[in-house]
Amino acid sequence: MSGFLKSREALLVGVIAVLLVVIATRFPAFIAPANLVNVFNDTSPLLLLALGQTVVILTRCIDLSVAANLALTGMVCAMLNAAYPGVPLAVILVLALAMGAMMGAVNGLLVWRLSIPPIVVTLGTMTIYRGFIFVISGGEWVNSHEMSAAFTGFPRAVILGLPVLSWIAIVAAALFVVMIARTPLGRAFYAVGGNPGAAVYTGLDVGKTQFWAFVLSGTLAGLTGYLWVARYSVAYVDIAGGFELEVVAACVIGGISIAGGAGTILGTILGALFLGIVKNALPVVGISPFWQLAISGAAIVIAVAFNTKSGRAKGRIILKRAEGTA
């Protein structure tokens, strides 16, 4: 228990609690249960993408194409539904998952087989995917009146007081917690990110592990693409523009080390919730929502500086212990 109280996760819980108290002094209705449910639902797309980004960053990579993946998949799903309203929702869900996984696999293969730096690969594919959206749509929107009721209604359907979108985020988070803690693949993510050289000597294929991280990230991005356009009932070229910055911010704020091999899924969840609360609170406290990107960028810099300082402190402790035993 004392270990948790000193952890990054406990600090985030405290910061979120203080943030809610401060907001409540200005707007008490913000912390009403119904509004908090809406805040969590608004944060669910960010949480889904951040879960995928977490495993990528754990392996010393980064995926800047997640928002473009989301946008392209969402546009394809919306155009398919508009052209063929009778296509079963299950088919659209499978399409979204498959498209996302395929785009993630492209990133992973380029990093694994061609040894191209992940930031270069994903910057390139981000631009390519955005270009594809314009090519297939001609720059035109798909609006709510062109979408079927089943298509737009699925993520909004309420089960036990929560929309389906929120339940999908909760289930995904639970699955990732189990995967990271209980499966060889989850342990491989940490091993590859923590010390790639040592991971090779234990029989792990670093490139292959990074490939599967990108596939997981892409799959969640594809699923979120459908959920996004269905929930907001609109698809256009610039869907989720700049959203990749918020995704990285959620991970870093949650304690995921950019250097790889360190961090927890719980931290990512709390980081996403922190950003979700800030985003929803900005209009309440009279701050323009356009400040959110600046806040996300500042949060990344501060969190990385904090993570680096913590890492150096731990390193000094280890060195002191080694000197004492020498």
mmCIF file of C-alpha atoms in Angstrom:
data_model
loop_
_atom_site.group_PDB
_atom_site.id
_atom_site.type_symbol
_atom_site.label_atom_id
_atom_site.label_comp_id
_atom_site.label_asym_id
_atom_site.label_seq_id
_atom_site.Cartn_x
_atom_site.Cartn_y
_atom_site.Cartn_z
ATOM 1 C CA MET A 1 0.000 0.000 0.000
ATOM 2 C CA SER A 2 2.806 2.406 0.896
ATOM 3 C CA GLY A 3 4.425 1.640 -2.472
ATOM 4 C CA PHE A 4 1.287 2.690 -4.343
ATOM 5 C CA LEU A 5 1.002 5.930 -2.351
ATOM 6 C CA LYS A 6 4.479 6.892 -3.579
ATOM 7 C CA SER A 7 3.773 5.934 -7.175
ATOM 8 C CA ARG A 8 3.042 8.071 -10.233
ATOM 9 C CA GLU A 9 -0.476 6.618 -10.336
ATOM 10 C CA ALA A 10 -1.241 7.818 -6.788
ATOM 11 C CA LEU A 11 0.033 11.279 -7.701
ATOM 12 C CA LEU A 12 -2.269 11.365 -10.721
ATOM 13 C CA VAL A 13 -5.244 10.247 -8.642
ATOM 14 C CA GLY A 14 -4.526 13.108 -6.250
ATOM 15 C CA VAL A 15 -4.127 15.646 -9.069
ATOM 16 C CA ILE A 16 -7.402 14.536 -10.683
ATOM 17 C CA ALA A 17 -9.206 14.773 -7.338
ATOM 18 C CA VAL A 18 -7.864 18.290 -6.713
ATOM 19 C CA LEU A 19 -8.762 19.300 -10.270
ATOM 20 C CA LEU A 20 -12.358 18.128 -9.784
ATOM 21 C CA VAL A 21 -12.630 20.007 -6.483
ATOM 22 C CA VAL A 22 -11.337 23.221 -8.077
ATOM 23 C CA ILE A 23 -13.746 22.882 -11.013
ATOM 24 C CA ALA A 24 -16.632 22.149 -8.640
ATOM 25 C CA THR A 25 -16.062 25.447 -6.856
ATOM 26 C CA ARG A 26 -16.835 27.237 -10.109
ATOM 27 C CA PHE A 27 -19.400 24.838 -11.548
ATOM 28 C CA PRO A 28 -20.790 22.280 -9.033
ATOM 29 C CA ALA A 29 -22.834 20.482 -11.708
ATOM 30 C CA PHE A 30 -19.592 19.343 -13.362
ATOM 31 C CA ILE A 31 -19.080 16.610 -10.744
ATOM 32 C CA ALA A 32 -22.659 15.342 -10.945
ATOM 33 C CA PRO A 33 -22.641 11.596 -11.752
ATOM 34 C CA ALA A 34 -24.471 12.091 -15.053
ATOM 35 C CA ASN A 35 -21.935 14.669 -16.205
ATOM 36 C CA LEU A 36 -18.972 12.537 -15.128
ATOM 37 C CA VAL A 37 -20.415 9.694 -17.220
ATOM 38 C CA ASN A 38 -20.495 12.068 -20.199
ATOM 39 C CA VAL A 39 -16.910 13.155 -19.499
ATOM 40 C CA PHE A 40 -15.746 9.533 -19.443
ATOM 41 C CA ASN A 41 -17.641 8.814 -22.657
ATOM 42 C CA ASP A 42 -15.999 11.819 -24.325
ATOM 43 C CA THR A 43 -12.614 10.521 -23.143
ATOM 44 C CA SER A 44 -13.159 6.952 -24.357
ATOM 45 C CA PRO A 45 -11.723 7.474 -27.902
ATOM 46 C CA LEU A 46 -8.598 9.016 -26.371
ATOM 47 C CA LEU A 47 -8.324 6.132 -23.927
ATOM 48 C CA LEU A 48 -8.617 3.520 -26.682
ATOM 49 C CA LEU A 49 -5.884 5.124 -28.773
ATOM 50 C CA ALA A 50 -3.682 5.691 -25.719
ATOM 51 C CA LEU A 51 -3.841 1.995 -24.804
ATOM 52 C CA GLY A 52 -2.462 1.081 -28.229
ATOM 53 C CA GLN A 53 0.113 3.861 -28.102
ATOM 54 C CA THR A 54 1.266 2.597 -24.699
ATOM 55 C CA VAL A 55 2.481 -0.760 -25.985
ATOM 56 C CA VAL A 56 4.204 0.957 -28.913
ATOM 57 C CA ILE A 57 6.065 3.380 -26.651
ATOM 58 C CA LEU A 58 6.971 0.562 -24.264
ATOM 59 C CA THR A 59 8.975 -0.993 -27.119
ATOM 60 C CA ARG A 60 10.926 2.263 -27.727
ATOM 61 C CA CYS A 61 8.793 3.258 -30.712
ATOM 62 C CA ILE A 62 6.075 5.824 -31.340
ATOM 63 C CA ASP A 63 3.011 5.806 -33.594
ATOM 64 C CA LEU A 64 2.104 9.247 -34.927
ATOM 65 C CA SER A 65 -0.308 7.803 -37.497
ATOM 66 C CA VAL A 66 -3.050 6.717 -35.071
ATOM 67 C CA ALA A 67 -5.298 9.730 -35.712
ATOM 68 C CA ALA A 68 -4.880 9.387 -39.492
ATOM 69 C CA ASN A 69 -5.632 5.655 -39.172
ATOM 70 C CA LEU A 70 -8.777 6.554 -37.223
ATOM 71 C CA ALA A 71 -9.797 9.121 -39.836
ATOM 72 C CA LEU A 72 -9.270 6.875 -42.871
ATOM 73 C CA THR A 73 -11.048 3.905 -41.299
ATOM 74 C CA GLY A 74 -13.899 6.108 -40.129
ATOM 75 C CA MET A 75 -14.341 7.615 -43.579
ATOM 76 C CA VAL A 76 -14.360 4.195 -45.285
ATOM 77 C CA CYS A 77 -16.927 2.869 -42.794
ATOM 78 C CA ALA A 78 -19.122 5.964 -43.216
ATOM 79 C CA MET A 79 -18.939 5.833 -47.022
ATOM 80 C CA LEU A 80 -19.765 2.125 -47.028
ATOM 81 C CA ASN A 81 -22.769 2.687 -44.791
ATOM 82 C CA ALA A 82 -23.964 5.627 -46.893
ATOM 83 C CA ALA A 83 -23.690 3.622 -50.122
ATOM 84 C CA TYR A 84 -25.026 0.336 -48.713
ATOM 85 C CA PRO A 85 -27.172 1.006 -45.615
ATOM 86 C CA GLY A 86 -28.132 -2.656 -45.400
ATOM 87 C CA VAL A 87 -24.597 -3.895 -44.674
ATOM 88 C CA PRO A 88 -24.698 -5.544 -41.215
ATOM 89 C CA LEU A 89 -23.005 -3.663 -38.394
ATOM 90 C CA ALA A 90 -20.875 -6.739 -37.639
ATOM 91 C CA VAL A 91 -19.335 -6.492 -41.112
ATOM 92 C CA ILE A 92 -18.500 -2.818 -40.565
ATOM 93 C CA LEU A 93 -16.891 -3.594 -37.196
ATOM 94 C CA VAL A 94 -14.777 -6.364 -38.732
ATOM 95 C CA LEU A 95 -13.803 -4.015 -41.572
ATOM 96 C CA ALA A 96 -12.757 -1.315 -39.097
ATOM 97 C CA LEU A 97 -10.650 -3.735 -37.065
ATOM 98 C CA ALA A 98 -9.059 -5.245 -40.178
ATOM 99 C CA MET A 99 -8.260 -1.888 -41.777
ATOM 100 C CA GLY A 100 -6.732 -0.586 -38.575
ATOM 101 C CA ALA A 101 -4.666 -3.738 -38.090
ATOM 102 C CA MET A 102 -3.458 -3.592 -41.692
ATOM 103 C CA MET A 103 -2.305 0.021 -41.371
ATOM 104 C CA GLY A 104 -0.608 -0.812 -38.091
ATOM 105 C CA ALA A 105 1.080 -3.793 -39.762
ATOM 106 C CA VAL A 106 2.426 -1.529 -42.511
ATOM 107 C CA ASN A 107 4.075 0.641 -39.860
ATOM 108 C CA GLY A 108 5.408 -2.400 -38.036
ATOM 109 C CA LEU A 109 6.859 -4.026 -41.151
ATOM 110 C CA LEU A 110 8.656 -0.846 -42.199
ATOM 111 C CA VAL A 111 10.200 -0.527 -38.741
ATOM 112 C CA TRP A 112 10.979 -4.247 -38.425
ATOM 113 C CA ARG A 113 12.157 -5.233 -41.896
ATOM 114 C CA LEU A 114 13.632 -1.971 -43.173
ATOM 115 C CA SER A 115 14.879 -0.616 -39.832
ATOM 116 C CA ILE A 116 13.440 2.826 -40.539
ATOM 117 C CA PRO A 117 13.070 4.979 -37.393
ATOM 118 C CA PRO A 118 9.473 4.732 -36.107
ATOM 119 C CA ILE A 119 8.952 8.489 -36.002
ATOM 120 C CA VAL A 120 9.898 8.745 -39.700
ATOM 121 C CA VAL A 121 7.705 5.799 -40.686
ATOM 122 C CA THR A 122 4.621 7.014 -38.848
ATOM 123 C CA LEU A 123 5.011 10.625 -39.966
ATOM 124 C CA GLY A 124 5.092 9.334 -43.534
ATOM 125 C CA THR A 125 2.133 6.986 -43.187
ATOM 126 C CA MET A 126 0.194 9.684 -41.321
ATOM 127 C CA THR A 127 0.464 11.900 -44.408
ATOM 128 C CA ILE A 128 -0.317 9.022 -46.771
ATOM 129 C CA TYR A 129 -3.439 7.985 -44.866
ATOM 130 C CA ARG A 130 -4.692 11.571 -44.756
ATOM 131 C CA GLY A 131 -4.098 11.813 -48.502
ATOM 132 C CA PHE A 132 -6.086 8.624 -49.105
ATOM 133 C CA ILE A 133 -9.071 10.138 -47.277
ATOM 134 C CA PHE A 134 -9.169 13.046 -49.711
ATOM 135 C CA VAL A 135 -8.740 10.737 -52.717
ATOM 136 C CA ILE A 136 -11.615 8.392 -51.817
ATOM 137 C CA SER A 137 -13.971 11.110 -50.595
ATOM 138 C CA GLY A 138 -13.117 13.858 -53.040
ATOM 139 C CA GLY A 139 -12.978 16.205 -50.065
ATOM 140 C CA GLU A 140 -16.708 15.782 -49.400
ATOM 141 C CA TRP A 141 -18.338 15.032 -46.041
ATOM 142 C CA VAL A 142 -20.562 12.126 -45.074
ATOM 143 C CA ASN A 143 -23.301 13.636 -42.908
ATOM 144 C CA SER A 144 -25.748 12.193 -40.394
ATOM 145 C CA HIS A 145 -28.689 12.003 -42.815
ATOM 146 C CA GLU A 146 -26.622 9.672 -45.024
ATOM 147 C CA MET A 147 -25.899 7.226 -42.182
ATOM 148 C CA SER A 148 -28.270 4.510 -41.022
ATOM 149 C CA ALA A 149 -29.800 4.510 -37.541
ATOM 150 C CA ALA A 150 -28.086 1.218 -36.696
ATOM 151 C CA PHE A 151 -24.707 2.629 -37.732
ATOM 152 C CA THR A 152 -24.937 5.736 -35.544
ATOM 153 C CA GLY A 153 -26.912 4.142 -32.740
ATOM 154 C CA PHE A 154 -24.504 1.384 -31.689
ATOM 155 C CA PRO A 155 -21.901 3.456 -29.763
ATOM 156 C CA ARG A 156 -24.677 5.553 -28.210
ATOM 157 C CA ALA A 157 -26.776 2.657 -26.913
ATOM 158 C CA VAL A 158 -26.885 2.681 -23.109
ATOM 159 C CA ILE A 159 -26.215 -0.477 -21.069
ATOM 160 C CA LEU A 160 -26.343 -0.339 -17.262
ATOM 161 C CA GLY A 161 -26.118 3.434 -17.318
ATOM 162 C CA LEU A 162 -23.109 3.666 -19.646
ATOM 163 C CA PRO A 163 -22.991 4.076 -23.444
ATOM 164 C CA VAL A 164 -21.542 1.205 -25.467
ATOM 165 C CA LEU A 165 -18.575 3.422 -26.386
ATOM 166 C CA SER A 166 -17.644 3.662 -22.701
ATOM 167 C CA TRP A 167 -18.064 -0.086 -22.198
ATOM 168 C CA ILE A 168 -15.765 -0.805 -25.137
ATOM 169 C CA ALA A 169 -13.097 1.438 -23.579
ATOM 170 C CA ILE A 170 -13.489 -0.302 -20.201
ATOM 171 C CA VAL A 171 -13.266 -3.785 -21.721
ATOM 172 C CA ALA A 172 -10.241 -2.811 -23.819
ATOM 173 C CA ALA A 173 -8.492 -1.389 -20.744
ATOM 174 C CA ALA A 174 -9.182 -4.571 -18.776
ATOM 175 C CA LEU A 175 -7.868 -6.760 -21.599
ATOM 176 C CA PHE A 176 -4.698 -4.695 -21.867
ATOM 177 C CA VAL A 177 -4.099 -4.919 -18.122
ATOM 178 C CA VAL A 178 -4.339 -8.711 -18.347
ATOM 179 C CA MET A 179 -2.204 -8.874 -21.495
ATOM 180 C CA ILE A 180 0.583 -6.748 -20.019
ATOM 181 C CA ALA A 181 0.638 -8.573 -16.695
ATOM 182 C CA ARG A 182 -0.147 -12.160 -17.665
ATOM 183 C CA THR A 183 1.012 -12.901 -21.210
ATOM 184 C CA PRO A 184 4.457 -13.488 -22.745
ATOM 185 C CA LEU A 185 3.758 -10.754 -25.310
ATOM 186 C CA GLY A 186 3.086 -8.214 -22.574
ATOM 187 C CA ARG A 187 6.317 -9.081 -20.797
ATOM 188 C CA ALA A 188 8.146 -8.943 -24.134
ATOM 189 C CA PHE A 189 7.044 -5.329 -24.637
ATOM 190 C CA TYR A 190 8.785 -4.339 -21.399
ATOM 191 C CA ALA A 191 11.858 -6.468 -22.085
ATOM 192 C CA VAL A 192 12.371 -5.085 -25.590
ATOM 193 C CA GLY A 193 11.894 -1.494 -24.459
ATOM 194 C CA GLY A 194 13.933 -1.826 -21.290
ATOM 195 C CA ASN A 195 17.018 -3.436 -22.843
ATOM 196 C CA PRO A 196 16.834 -4.552 -26.499
ATOM 197 C CA GLY A 197 20.288 -6.126 -26.371
ATOM 198 C CA ALA A 198 19.474 -8.269 -23.369
ATOM 199 C CA ALA A 199 16.082 -9.151 -24.907
ATOM 200 C CA VAL A 200 17.858 -10.661 -27.915
ATOM 201 C CA TYR A 201 19.954 -12.867 -25.659
ATOM 202 C CA THR A 202 16.781 -14.179 -24.000
ATOM 203 C CA GLY A 203 15.453 -15.267 -27.395
ATOM 204 C CA LEU A 204 13.117 -12.357 -28.126
ATOM 205 C CA ASP A 205 12.848 -10.930 -31.625
ATOM 206 C CA VAL A 206 12.914 -7.165 -31.045
ATOM 207 C CA GLY A 207 11.568 -6.223 -34.482
ATOM 208 C CA LYS A 208 8.770 -8.773 -34.350
ATOM 209 C CA THR A 209 7.705 -7.609 -30.897
ATOM 210 C CA GLN A 210 7.592 -4.011 -32.124
ATOM 211 C CA PHE A 211 5.587 -5.185 -35.154
ATOM 212 C CA TRP A 212 2.879 -6.667 -32.913
ATOM 213 C CA ALA A 213 2.799 -3.483 -30.851
ATOM 214 C CA PHE A 214 2.040 -1.488 -34.009
ATOM 215 C CA VAL A 215 -0.628 -3.997 -35.042
ATOM 216 C CA LEU A 216 -2.375 -3.651 -31.666
ATOM 217 C CA SER A 217 -2.188 0.139 -31.880
ATOM 218 C CA GLY A 218 -3.561 0.133 -35.420
ATOM 219 C CA THR A 219 -6.389 -2.250 -34.538
ATOM 220 C CA LEU A 220 -7.609 0.001 -31.731
ATOM 221 C CA ALA A 221 -7.268 3.048 -33.999
ATOM 222 C CA GLY A 222 -9.410 1.345 -36.647
ATOM 223 C CA LEU A 223 -12.106 0.411 -34.131
ATOM 224 C CA THR A 224 -12.073 3.956 -32.767
ATOM 225 C CA GLY A 225 -12.455 5.282 -36.312
ATOM 226 C CA TYR A 226 -15.863 3.656 -36.688
ATOM 227 C CA LEU A 227 -16.914 4.599 -33.142
ATOM 228 C CA TRP A 228 -15.865 8.219 -33.728
ATOM 229 C CA VAL A 229 -17.816 8.824 -36.948
ATOM 230 C CA ALA A 230 -20.823 6.881 -35.668
ATOM 231 C CA ARG A 231 -20.976 8.798 -32.416
ATOM 232 C CA TYR A 232 -20.565 12.245 -33.983
ATOM 233 C CA SER A 233 -22.538 11.305 -37.125
ATOM 234 C CA VAL A 234 -20.085 12.951 -39.497
ATOM 235 C CA ALA A 235 -16.998 11.982 -41.487
ATOM 236 C CA TYR A 236 -14.661 14.448 -43.195
ATOM 237 C CA VAL A 237 -11.053 14.739 -44.363
ATOM 238 C CA ASP A 238 -9.632 16.313 -41.226
ATOM 239 C CA ILE A 239 -11.253 14.052 -38.620
ATOM 240 C CA ALA A 240 -9.244 14.027 -35.382
ATOM 241 C CA GLY A 241 -6.642 16.430 -36.752
ATOM 242 C CA GLY A 242 -3.818 16.771 -34.230
ATOM 243 C CA PHE A 243 -5.334 14.109 -31.980
ATOM 244 C CA GLU A 244 -2.090 12.098 -32.019
ATOM 245 C CA LEU A 245 -0.564 14.778 -29.764
ATOM 246 C CA GLU A 246 -3.231 14.183 -27.128
ATOM 247 C CA VAL A 247 -2.687 10.435 -27.367
ATOM 248 C CA VAL A 248 1.044 10.745 -26.733
ATOM 249 C CA ALA A 249 0.337 13.253 -23.952
ATOM 250 C CA ALA A 250 -2.011 10.809 -22.191
ATOM 251 C CA CYS A 251 0.681 8.128 -22.201
ATOM 252 C CA VAL A 252 3.504 10.384 -21.052
ATOM 253 C CA ILE A 253 1.423 12.072 -18.347
ATOM 254 C CA GLY A 254 0.514 8.575 -17.148
ATOM 255 C CA GLY A 255 4.197 7.748 -16.658
ATOM 256 C CA ILE A 256 4.976 5.807 -19.828
ATOM 257 C CA SER A 257 8.648 6.468 -20.503
ATOM 258 C CA ILE A 258 9.495 7.733 -23.991
ATOM 259 C CA ALA A 259 12.747 5.758 -23.597
ATOM 260 C CA GLY A 260 10.656 2.564 -23.416
ATOM 261 C CA GLY A 261 10.291 -0.270 -20.967
ATOM 262 C CA ALA A 262 8.607 1.634 -18.122
ATOM 263 C CA GLY A 263 5.041 2.554 -17.211
ATOM 264 C CA THR A 264 1.683 0.967 -16.495
ATOM 265 C CA ILE A 265 -1.708 0.659 -18.168
ATOM 266 C CA LEU A 266 -3.278 2.208 -15.046
ATOM 267 C CA GLY A 267 -1.049 5.226 -15.537
ATOM 268 C CA THR A 268 -2.203 5.578 -19.143
ATOM 269 C CA ILE A 269 -5.850 5.365 -18.068
ATOM 270 C CA LEU A 270 -5.318 8.089 -15.482
ATOM 271 C CA GLY A 271 -3.407 10.232 -17.980
ATOM 272 C CA ALA A 272 -6.285 9.979 -20.459
ATOM 273 C CA LEU A 273 -8.825 10.809 -17.737
ATOM 274 C CA PHE A 274 -6.779 13.842 -16.697
ATOM 275 C CA LEU A 275 -6.761 15.206 -20.250
ATOM 276 C CA GLY A 276 -10.444 14.350 -20.688
ATOM 277 C CA ILE A 277 -11.387 16.302 -17.583
ATOM 278 C CA VAL A 278 -9.243 19.262 -18.635
ATOM 279 C CA LYS A 279 -10.800 19.264 -22.120
ATOM 280 C CA ASN A 280 -14.342 19.237 -20.757
ATOM 281 C CA ALA A 281 -13.573 21.753 -18.015
ATOM 282 C CA LEU A 282 -11.995 24.437 -20.221
ATOM 283 C CA PRO A 283 -15.316 25.930 -21.436
ATOM 284 C CA VAL A 284 -16.667 25.760 -17.877
ATOM 285 C CA VAL A 285 -13.879 27.898 -16.439
ATOM 286 C CA GLY A 286 -14.013 30.299 -19.358
ATOM 287 C CA ILE A 287 -10.917 29.157 -21.282
ATOM 288 C CA SER A 288 -11.077 28.606 -25.038
ATOM 289 C CA PRO A 289 -10.930 24.898 -26.029
ATOM 290 C CA PHE A 290 -8.328 25.903 -28.625
ATOM 291 C CA TRP A 291 -5.877 26.104 -25.737
ATOM 292 C CA GLN A 292 -6.100 22.337 -25.373
ATOM 293 C CA LEU A 293 -3.333 21.590 -27.882
ATOM 294 C CA ALA A 294 -1.042 24.040 -26.080
ATOM 295 C CA ILE A 295 -1.921 22.402 -22.758
ATOM 296 C CA SER A 296 -1.272 18.932 -24.201
ATOM 297 C CA GLY A 297 2.094 20.026 -25.593
ATOM 298 C CA ALA A 298 3.110 21.630 -22.299
ATOM 299 C CA ALA A 299 1.985 18.521 -20.429
ATOM 300 C CA ILE A 300 4.223 16.333 -22.618
ATOM 301 C CA VAL A 301 7.282 18.519 -21.940
ATOM 302 C CA ILE A 302 6.638 18.671 -18.191
ATOM 303 C CA ALA A 303 5.890 14.943 -17.928
ATOM 304 C CA VAL A 304 8.986 13.943 -19.915
ATOM 305 C CA ALA A 305 11.131 16.227 -17.738
ATOM 306 C CA PHE A 306 9.583 14.675 -14.626
ATOM 307 C CA ASN A 307 10.127 11.140 -15.942
ATOM 308 C CA THR A 308 13.739 11.914 -16.844
ATOM 309 C CA LYS A 309 14.456 13.411 -13.432
ATOM 310 C CA SER A 310 12.898 10.412 -11.676
ATOM 311 C CA GLY A 311 14.930 8.023 -13.826
ATOM 312 C CA ARG A 312 18.174 9.825 -13.003
ATOM 313 C CA ALA A 313 17.381 9.773 -9.293
ATOM 314 C CA LYS A 314 16.817 6.016 -9.399
ATOM 315 C CA GLY A 315 20.041 5.595 -11.327
ATOM 316 C CA ARG A 316 21.982 7.506 -8.665
ATOM 317 C CA ILE A 317 20.473 5.334 -5.930
ATOM 318 C CA ILE A 318 21.542 2.175 -7.758
ATOM 319 C CA LEU A 319 25.050 3.522 -8.272
ATOM 320 C CA LYS A 320 25.359 4.482 -4.596
ATOM 321 C CA ARG A 321 24.287 1.000 -3.544
ATOM 322 C CA ALA A 322 26.821 -0.516 -5.921
ATOM 323 C CA GLU A 323 29.572 1.692 -4.501
ATOM 324 C CA GLY A 324 28.619 0.743 -0.971
ATOM 325 C CA THR A 325 28.931 -2.944 -1.704
ATOM 326 C CA ALA A 326 32.201 -2.603 -3.640
#
